[in-house]
Tab-separated table of C-alpha atoms in Angstrom:
chain	number	residue	atom	x	y	z
J	741	ILE	CA	91.770	21.230	127.281
J	742	ALA	CA	94.979	20.035	128.929
J	743	VAL	CA	96.739	20.005	125.553
J	744	ASP	CA	95.314	23.303	124.287
J	745	PRO	CA	93.609	25.478	126.916
J	746	LEU	CA	92.584	27.940	124.179
J	747	TYR	CA	90.572	25.351	122.218
J	748	ALA	CA	87.045	26.701	122.522
J	749	GLU	CA	85.421	23.617	120.971
J	750	ALA	CA	86.633	21.510	123.896
J	751	TYR	CA	84.974	23.848	126.405
J	752	ILE	CA	81.776	23.907	124.351
J	753	ASN	CA	81.671	20.109	124.208
J	754	LEU	CA	82.411	19.896	127.928
J	755	GLY	CA	79.581	22.338	128.649
J	756	VAL	CA	77.147	20.273	126.589
J	757	CYS	CA	78.178	17.129	128.482
J	758	TYR	CA	77.670	18.882	131.800
J	759	ASN	CA	74.248	20.208	130.777
J	760	ASP	CA	73.231	16.780	129.469
J	761	THR	CA	74.063	15.277	132.873
J	762	GLU	CA	72.279	18.081	134.760
J	763	HIS	CA	75.488	19.661	136.099
J	764	TYR	CA	74.382	23.122	135.029
J	765	ALA	CA	76.799	25.220	137.102
J	766	GLU	CA	79.731	23.317	135.621
J	767	GLY	CA	78.195	23.623	132.174
J	768	ALA	CA	77.840	27.376	132.601
J	769	ALA	CA	81.497	27.636	133.641
J	770	ALA	CA	82.596	25.690	130.568
J	771	PHE	CA	80.488	27.832	128.210
J	772	ARG	CA	81.789	31.044	129.810
J	773	LYS	CA	85.358	29.781	129.351
J	774	ALA	CA	84.680	28.968	125.684
J	775	LEU	CA	83.418	32.512	125.132
J	776	GLU	CA	86.392	33.923	127.033
J	777	VAL	CA	89.016	32.105	124.945
J	778	SER	CA	87.229	32.612	121.617
J	779	PRO	CA	84.482	35.277	121.671
J	780	GLU	CA	84.333	35.320	117.848
J	781	HIS	CA	84.054	31.540	117.491
J	782	PRO	CA	81.650	30.524	114.692
J	783	SER	CA	79.544	28.669	117.273
J	784	ALA	CA	79.367	31.619	119.689
J	785	TYR	CA	75.628	31.973	119.076
J	786	VAL	CA	75.058	28.348	120.139
J	787	THR	CA	77.416	28.780	123.080
J	788	HIS	CA	75.416	31.767	124.343
J	789	TYR	CA	72.232	29.755	123.865
J	790	ASN	CA	73.614	26.796	125.822
J	791	LEU	CA	74.858	29.123	128.550
J	792	GLY	CA	71.322	30.483	128.723
J	793	ILE	CA	70.020	26.920	129.087
J	794	SER	CA	72.411	26.410	132.000
J	795	TYR	CA	71.166	29.592	133.662
J	796	GLU	CA	67.548	28.662	132.975
J	797	HIS	CA	68.011	25.388	134.845
J	798	MET	CA	69.826	27.209	137.643
J	799	ASN	CA	66.717	29.384	138.124
J	800	SER	CA	68.469	32.530	136.891
J	801	PRO	CA	65.984	33.854	134.317
J	802	ASP	CA	67.582	37.291	133.957
J	803	GLU	CA	70.977	35.794	133.132
J	804	ALA	CA	69.313	33.251	130.847
J	805	ALA	CA	67.422	35.971	128.955
J	806	TYR	CA	70.649	37.968	128.573
J	807	GLU	CA	72.434	34.986	126.998
J	808	PHE	CA	69.500	34.126	124.732
J	809	ALA	CA	69.417	37.762	123.583
J	810	LYS	CA	73.148	37.622	122.803
J	811	SER	CA	72.540	34.458	120.803
J	812	LEU	CA	69.766	36.195	118.856
J	813	ARG	CA	71.972	39.206	118.120
J	814	LEU	CA	74.457	36.836	116.496
J	815	ARG	CA	71.819	34.709	114.757
J	816	PRO	CA	68.439	36.492	114.546
J	817	ASP	CA	66.776	33.496	112.887
J	818	PHE	CA	67.705	31.055	115.694
J	819	LYS	CA	64.234	29.764	116.549
J	820	GLU	CA	65.219	27.859	119.707
J	821	ALA	CA	66.911	30.941	121.167
J	822	ARG	CA	63.855	33.082	120.410
J	823	GLU	CA	61.561	30.594	122.162
J	824	ALA	CA	63.941	30.279	125.120
J	825	PHE	CA	64.186	34.068	125.383
J	826	GLY	CA	60.397	34.251	125.672
J	827	ARG	CA	60.378	31.566	128.369
J	828	ALA	CA	63.070	33.358	130.372
J	829	GLN	CA	61.254	36.681	130.151
J	830	ALA	CA	58.008	35.070	131.307
J	831	GLN	CA	59.786	33.343	134.187
J	832	ALA	CA	61.432	36.608	135.268
J	833	LYS	CA	58.039	38.357	135.306
J	834	GLN	CA	56.545	35.644	137.521
J	835	ARG	CA	59.155	35.979	140.257
J	836	PRO	CA	58.149	37.725	143.471
J	837	ALA	CA	59.354	41.326	143.752
J	838	ALA	CA	61.828	40.370	146.494
J	839	PHE	CA	63.772	38.262	143.973
J	840	LYS	CA	63.995	40.873	141.223
């Protein structure tokens, strides 16, 4: 990232490392940066999915569902994103009205 701040792969890899170590806010920031510097990256569908995973763990089901839906628009056959989208929708429906 220091050498090439427009290298989306580095941000994606950083986001995965953050998510794997349960630093979800930092992971979300890295995935957002990857999408900012390269929105048409071939791995954008996975990046949106991983951003959704970050949001899911941050108890933000609406944001998670939005990212999973974006992933599915780019790759409709992405099974993991479809399952995660369903989980996020169910979680959003279970929240008390005050949190919607």
